[in-house]
mmCIF file of N, CA and C in Angstrom:
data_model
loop_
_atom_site.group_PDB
_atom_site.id
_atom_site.type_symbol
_atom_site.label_atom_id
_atom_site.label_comp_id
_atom_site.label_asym_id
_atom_site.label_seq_id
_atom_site.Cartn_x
_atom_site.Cartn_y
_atom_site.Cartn_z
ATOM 1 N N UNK A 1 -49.578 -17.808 12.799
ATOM 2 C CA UNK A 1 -48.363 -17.695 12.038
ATOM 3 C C UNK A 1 -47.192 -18.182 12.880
ATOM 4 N N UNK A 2 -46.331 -19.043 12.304
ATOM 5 C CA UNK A 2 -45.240 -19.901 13.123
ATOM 6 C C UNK A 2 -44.016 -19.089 12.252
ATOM 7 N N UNK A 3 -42.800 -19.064 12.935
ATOM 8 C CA UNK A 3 -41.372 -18.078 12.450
ATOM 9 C C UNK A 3 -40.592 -19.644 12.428
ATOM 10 N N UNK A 4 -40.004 -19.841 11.724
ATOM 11 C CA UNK A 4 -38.807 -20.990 11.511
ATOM 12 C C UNK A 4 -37.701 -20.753 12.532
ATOM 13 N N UNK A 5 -37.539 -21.436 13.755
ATOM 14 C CA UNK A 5 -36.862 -20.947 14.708
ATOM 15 C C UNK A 5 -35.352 -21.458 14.182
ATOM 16 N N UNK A 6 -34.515 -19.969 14.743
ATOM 17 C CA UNK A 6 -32.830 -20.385 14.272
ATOM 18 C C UNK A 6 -32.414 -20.566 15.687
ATOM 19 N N UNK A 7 -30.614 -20.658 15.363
ATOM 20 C CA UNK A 7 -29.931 -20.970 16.644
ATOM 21 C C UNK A 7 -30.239 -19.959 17.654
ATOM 22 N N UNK A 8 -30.440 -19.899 18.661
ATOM 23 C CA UNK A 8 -30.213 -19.291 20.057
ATOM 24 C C UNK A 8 -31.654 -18.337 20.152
ATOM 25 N N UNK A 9 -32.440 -19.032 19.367
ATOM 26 C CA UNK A 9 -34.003 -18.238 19.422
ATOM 27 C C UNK A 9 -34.311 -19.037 20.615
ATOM 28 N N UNK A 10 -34.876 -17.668 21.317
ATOM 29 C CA UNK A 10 -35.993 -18.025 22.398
ATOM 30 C C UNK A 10 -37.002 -18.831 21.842
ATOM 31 N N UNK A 11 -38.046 -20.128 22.894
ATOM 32 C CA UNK A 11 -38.604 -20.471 22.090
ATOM 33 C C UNK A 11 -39.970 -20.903 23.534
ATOM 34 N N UNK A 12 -40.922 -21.364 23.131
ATOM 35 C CA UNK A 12 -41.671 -22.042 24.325
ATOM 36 C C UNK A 12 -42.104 -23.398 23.952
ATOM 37 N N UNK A 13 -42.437 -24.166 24.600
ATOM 38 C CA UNK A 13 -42.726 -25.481 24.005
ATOM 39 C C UNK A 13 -44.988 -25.001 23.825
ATOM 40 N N UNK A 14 -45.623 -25.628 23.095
ATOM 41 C CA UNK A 14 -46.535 -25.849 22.230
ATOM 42 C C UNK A 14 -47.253 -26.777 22.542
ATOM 43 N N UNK A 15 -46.912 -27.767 23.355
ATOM 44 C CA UNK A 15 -47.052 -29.174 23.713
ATOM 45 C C UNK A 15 -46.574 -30.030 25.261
ATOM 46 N N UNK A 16 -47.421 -30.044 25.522
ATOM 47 C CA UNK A 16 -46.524 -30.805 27.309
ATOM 48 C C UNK A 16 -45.626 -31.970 26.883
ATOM 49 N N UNK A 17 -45.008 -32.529 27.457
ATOM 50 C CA UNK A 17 -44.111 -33.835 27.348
ATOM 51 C C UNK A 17 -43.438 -34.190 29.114
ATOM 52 N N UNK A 18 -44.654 -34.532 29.438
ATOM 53 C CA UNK A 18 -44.553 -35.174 30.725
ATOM 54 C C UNK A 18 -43.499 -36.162 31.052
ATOM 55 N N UNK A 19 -43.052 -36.666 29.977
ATOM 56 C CA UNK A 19 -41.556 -38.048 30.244
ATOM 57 C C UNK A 19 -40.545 -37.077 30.061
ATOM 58 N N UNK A 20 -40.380 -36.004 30.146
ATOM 59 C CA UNK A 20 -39.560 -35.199 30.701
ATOM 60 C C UNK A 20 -39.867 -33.994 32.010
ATOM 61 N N UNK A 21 -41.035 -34.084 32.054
ATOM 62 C CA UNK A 21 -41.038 -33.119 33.287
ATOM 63 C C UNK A 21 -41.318 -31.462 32.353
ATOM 64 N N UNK A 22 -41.951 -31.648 30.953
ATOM 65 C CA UNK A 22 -41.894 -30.075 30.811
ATOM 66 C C UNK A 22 -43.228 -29.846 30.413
ATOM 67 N N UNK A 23 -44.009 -28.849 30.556
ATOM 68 C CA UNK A 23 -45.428 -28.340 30.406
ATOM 69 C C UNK A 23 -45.162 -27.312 29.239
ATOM 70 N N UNK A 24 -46.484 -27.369 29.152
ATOM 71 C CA UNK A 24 -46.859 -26.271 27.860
ATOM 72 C C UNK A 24 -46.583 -25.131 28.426
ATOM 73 N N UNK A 25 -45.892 -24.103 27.806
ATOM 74 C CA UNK A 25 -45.499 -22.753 27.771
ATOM 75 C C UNK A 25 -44.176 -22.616 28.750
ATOM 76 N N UNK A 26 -43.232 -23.506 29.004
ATOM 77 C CA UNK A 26 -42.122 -23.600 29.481
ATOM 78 C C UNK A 26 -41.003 -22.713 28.672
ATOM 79 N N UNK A 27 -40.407 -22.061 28.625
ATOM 80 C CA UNK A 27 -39.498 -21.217 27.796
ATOM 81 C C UNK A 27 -37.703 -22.275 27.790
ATOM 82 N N UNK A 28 -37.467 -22.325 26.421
ATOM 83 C CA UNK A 28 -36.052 -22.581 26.423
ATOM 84 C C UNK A 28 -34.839 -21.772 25.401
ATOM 85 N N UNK A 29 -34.269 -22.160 25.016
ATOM 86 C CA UNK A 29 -33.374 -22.178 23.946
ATOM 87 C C UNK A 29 -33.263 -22.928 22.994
ATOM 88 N N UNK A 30 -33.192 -22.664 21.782
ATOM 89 C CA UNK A 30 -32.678 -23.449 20.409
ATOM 90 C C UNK A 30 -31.367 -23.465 20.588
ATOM 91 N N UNK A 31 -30.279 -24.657 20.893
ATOM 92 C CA UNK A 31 -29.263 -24.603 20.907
ATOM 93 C C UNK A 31 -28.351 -25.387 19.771
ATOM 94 N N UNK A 32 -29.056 -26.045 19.237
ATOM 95 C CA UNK A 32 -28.724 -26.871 18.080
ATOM 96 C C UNK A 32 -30.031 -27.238 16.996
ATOM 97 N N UNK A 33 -29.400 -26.944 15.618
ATOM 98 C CA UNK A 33 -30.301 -27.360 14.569
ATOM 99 C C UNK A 33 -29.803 -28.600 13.984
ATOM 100 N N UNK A 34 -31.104 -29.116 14.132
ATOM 101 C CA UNK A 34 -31.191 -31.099 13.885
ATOM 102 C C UNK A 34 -31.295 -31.257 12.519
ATOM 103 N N UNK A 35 -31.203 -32.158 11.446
ATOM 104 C CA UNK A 35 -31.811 -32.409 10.442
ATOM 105 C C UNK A 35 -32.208 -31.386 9.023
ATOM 106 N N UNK A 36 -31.176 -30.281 9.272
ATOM 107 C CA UNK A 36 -31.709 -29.351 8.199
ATOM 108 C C UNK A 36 -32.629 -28.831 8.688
ATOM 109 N N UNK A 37 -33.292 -28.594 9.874
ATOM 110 C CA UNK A 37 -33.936 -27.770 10.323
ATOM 111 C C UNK A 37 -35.533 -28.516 10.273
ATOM 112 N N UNK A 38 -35.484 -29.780 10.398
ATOM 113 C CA UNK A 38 -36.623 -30.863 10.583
ATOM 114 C C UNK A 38 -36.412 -30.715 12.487
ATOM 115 N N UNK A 39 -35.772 -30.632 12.829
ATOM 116 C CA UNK A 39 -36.048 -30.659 14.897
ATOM 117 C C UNK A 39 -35.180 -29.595 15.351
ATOM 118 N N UNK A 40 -34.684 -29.190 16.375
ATOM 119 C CA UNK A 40 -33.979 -28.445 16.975
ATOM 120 C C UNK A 40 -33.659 -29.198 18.871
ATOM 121 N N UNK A 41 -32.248 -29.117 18.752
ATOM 122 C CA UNK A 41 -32.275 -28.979 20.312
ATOM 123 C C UNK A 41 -32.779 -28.530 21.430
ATOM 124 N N UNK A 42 -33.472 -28.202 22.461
ATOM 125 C CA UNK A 42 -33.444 -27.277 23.351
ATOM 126 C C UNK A 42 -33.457 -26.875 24.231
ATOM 127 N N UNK A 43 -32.700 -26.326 25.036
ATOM 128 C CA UNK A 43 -32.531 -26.292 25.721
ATOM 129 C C UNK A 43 -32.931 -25.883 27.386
ATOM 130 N N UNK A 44 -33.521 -26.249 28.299
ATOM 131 C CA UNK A 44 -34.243 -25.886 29.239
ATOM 132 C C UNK A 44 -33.164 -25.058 30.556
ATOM 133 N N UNK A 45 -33.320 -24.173 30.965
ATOM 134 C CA UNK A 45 -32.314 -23.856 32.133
ATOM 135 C C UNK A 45 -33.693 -22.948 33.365
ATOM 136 N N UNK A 46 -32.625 -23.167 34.312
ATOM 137 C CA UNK A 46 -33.446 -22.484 35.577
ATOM 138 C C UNK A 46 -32.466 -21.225 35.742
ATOM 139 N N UNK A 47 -33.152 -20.474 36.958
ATOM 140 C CA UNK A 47 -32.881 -18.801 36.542
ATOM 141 C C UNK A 47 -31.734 -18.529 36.700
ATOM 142 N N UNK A 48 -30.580 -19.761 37.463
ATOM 143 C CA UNK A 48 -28.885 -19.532 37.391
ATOM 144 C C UNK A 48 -28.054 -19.862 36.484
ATOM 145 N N UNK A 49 -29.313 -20.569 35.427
ATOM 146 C CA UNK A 49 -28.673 -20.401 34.136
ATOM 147 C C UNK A 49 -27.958 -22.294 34.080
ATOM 148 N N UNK A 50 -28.529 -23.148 34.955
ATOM 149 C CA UNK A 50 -28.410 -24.178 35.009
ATOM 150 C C UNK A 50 -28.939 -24.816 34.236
ATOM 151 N N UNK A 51 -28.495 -25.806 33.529
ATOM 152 C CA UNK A 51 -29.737 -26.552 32.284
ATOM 153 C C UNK A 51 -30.330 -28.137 33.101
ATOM 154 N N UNK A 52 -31.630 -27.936 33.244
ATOM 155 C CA UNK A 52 -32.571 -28.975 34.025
ATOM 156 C C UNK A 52 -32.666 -30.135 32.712
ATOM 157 N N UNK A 53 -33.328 -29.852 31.445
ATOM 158 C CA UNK A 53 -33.596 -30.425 30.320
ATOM 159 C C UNK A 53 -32.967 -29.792 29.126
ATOM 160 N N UNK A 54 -32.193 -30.888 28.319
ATOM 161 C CA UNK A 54 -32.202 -30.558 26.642
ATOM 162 C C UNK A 54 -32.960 -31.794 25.866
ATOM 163 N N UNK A 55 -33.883 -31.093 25.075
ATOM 164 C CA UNK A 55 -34.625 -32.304 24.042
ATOM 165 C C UNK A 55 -34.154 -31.887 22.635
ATOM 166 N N UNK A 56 -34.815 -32.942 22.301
ATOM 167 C CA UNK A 56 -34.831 -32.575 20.542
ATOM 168 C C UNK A 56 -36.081 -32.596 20.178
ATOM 169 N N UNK A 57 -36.335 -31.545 19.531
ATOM 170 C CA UNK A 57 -38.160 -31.238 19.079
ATOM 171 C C UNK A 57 -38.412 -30.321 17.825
ATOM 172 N N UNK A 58 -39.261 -30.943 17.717
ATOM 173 C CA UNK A 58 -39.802 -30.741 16.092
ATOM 174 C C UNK A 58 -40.562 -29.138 15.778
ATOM 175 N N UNK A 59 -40.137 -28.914 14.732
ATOM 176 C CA UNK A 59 -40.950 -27.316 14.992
ATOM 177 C C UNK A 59 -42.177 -27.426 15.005
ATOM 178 N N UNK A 60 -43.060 -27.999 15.055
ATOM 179 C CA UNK A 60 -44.522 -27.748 16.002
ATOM 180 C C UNK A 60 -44.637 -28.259 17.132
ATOM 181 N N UNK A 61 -43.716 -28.540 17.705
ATOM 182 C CA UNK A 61 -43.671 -28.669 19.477
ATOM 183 C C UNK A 61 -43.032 -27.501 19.918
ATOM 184 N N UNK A 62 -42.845 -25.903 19.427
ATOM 185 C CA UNK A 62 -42.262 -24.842 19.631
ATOM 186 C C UNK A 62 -42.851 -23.569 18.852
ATOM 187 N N UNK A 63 -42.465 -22.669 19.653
ATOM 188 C CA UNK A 63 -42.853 -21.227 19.016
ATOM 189 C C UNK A 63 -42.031 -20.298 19.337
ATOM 190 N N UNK A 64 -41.735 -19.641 18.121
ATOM 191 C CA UNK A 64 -40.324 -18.788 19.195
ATOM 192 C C UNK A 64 -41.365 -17.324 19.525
ATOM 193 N N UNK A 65 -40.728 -16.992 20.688
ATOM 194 C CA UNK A 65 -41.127 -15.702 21.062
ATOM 195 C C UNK A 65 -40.215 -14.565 20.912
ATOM 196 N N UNK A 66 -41.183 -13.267 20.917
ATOM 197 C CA UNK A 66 -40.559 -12.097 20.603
ATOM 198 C C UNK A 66 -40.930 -11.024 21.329
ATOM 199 N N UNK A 67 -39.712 -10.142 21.271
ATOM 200 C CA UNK A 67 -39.572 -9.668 22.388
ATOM 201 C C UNK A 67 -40.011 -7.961 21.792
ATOM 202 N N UNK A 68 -40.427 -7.946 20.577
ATOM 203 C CA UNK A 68 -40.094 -6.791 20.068
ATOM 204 C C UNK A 68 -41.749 -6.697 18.903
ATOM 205 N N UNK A 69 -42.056 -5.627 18.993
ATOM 206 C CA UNK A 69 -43.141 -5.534 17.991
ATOM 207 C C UNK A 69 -42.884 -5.942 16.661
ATOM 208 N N UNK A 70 -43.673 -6.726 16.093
ATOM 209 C CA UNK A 70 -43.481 -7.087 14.432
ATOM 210 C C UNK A 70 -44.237 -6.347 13.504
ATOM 211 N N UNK A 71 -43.324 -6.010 12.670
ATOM 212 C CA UNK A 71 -43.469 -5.140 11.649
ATOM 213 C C UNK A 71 -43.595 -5.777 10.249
ATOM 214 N N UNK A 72 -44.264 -5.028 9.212
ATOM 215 C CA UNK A 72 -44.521 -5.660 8.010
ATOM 216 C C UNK A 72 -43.192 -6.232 7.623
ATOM 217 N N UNK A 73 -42.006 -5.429 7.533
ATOM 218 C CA UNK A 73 -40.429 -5.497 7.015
ATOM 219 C C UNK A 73 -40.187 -6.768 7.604
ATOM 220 N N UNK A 74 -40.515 -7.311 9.257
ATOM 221 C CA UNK A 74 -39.911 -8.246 10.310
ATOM 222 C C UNK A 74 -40.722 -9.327 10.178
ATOM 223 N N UNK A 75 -41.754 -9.486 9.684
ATOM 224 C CA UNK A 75 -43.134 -10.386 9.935
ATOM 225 C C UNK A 75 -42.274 -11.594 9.319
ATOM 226 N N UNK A 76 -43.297 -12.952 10.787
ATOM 227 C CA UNK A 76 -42.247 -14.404 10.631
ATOM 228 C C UNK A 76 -42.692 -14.731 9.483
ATOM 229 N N UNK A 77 -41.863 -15.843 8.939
ATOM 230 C CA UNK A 77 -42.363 -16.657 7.401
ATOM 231 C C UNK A 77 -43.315 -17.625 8.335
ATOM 232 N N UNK A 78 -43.790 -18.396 7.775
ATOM 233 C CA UNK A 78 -44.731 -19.424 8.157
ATOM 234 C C UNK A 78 -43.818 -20.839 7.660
ATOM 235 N N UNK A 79 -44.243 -21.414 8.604
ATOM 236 C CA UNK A 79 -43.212 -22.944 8.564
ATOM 237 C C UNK A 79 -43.651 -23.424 7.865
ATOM 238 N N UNK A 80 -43.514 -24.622 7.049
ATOM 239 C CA UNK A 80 -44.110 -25.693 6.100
ATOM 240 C C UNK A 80 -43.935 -26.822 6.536
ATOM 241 N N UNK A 81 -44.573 -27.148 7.596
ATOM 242 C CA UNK A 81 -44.596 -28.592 8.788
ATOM 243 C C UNK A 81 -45.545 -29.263 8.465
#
């Protein structure tokens, strides 16, 4: 089950993309929504809060994570990608 990631959702990448230097399960930020919500920005930072990488990526190159148990009431929608 995939959640439709919004602005400032935690997210991990899904997919390596070596012409940037980022591996699978790298954690960033959604900092901008692309296209009606066809890609998202996102943003990569190191632990001083420096940003190394921002891409633009498609919601199945991402998964947002959660930090909190999901509940029937909370449960993600499923994307239509």
């Amino acid at each position: 089950m995939t959640k439709i990631a919004k602005l400032l959702d935690v997210v991990a990448l899904t997919t390596d993309l070596p012409e940037y230097n980022l591996w699978r399960g790298q954690v960033g930020t959604a900092v901008e929504i692309l296209a009606n919500g066809a890609a998202f920005e996102v943003e990569f930072s190191d632990r001083h809060g420096r940003t190394y990488e921002s891409v633009g990526l498609r919601p199945n190159q991402i998964m947002v994570l959660h930090f909190e148990p999901i509940t029937n009431e909370s449960s993600p929608v499923e994307a239509a990608v």
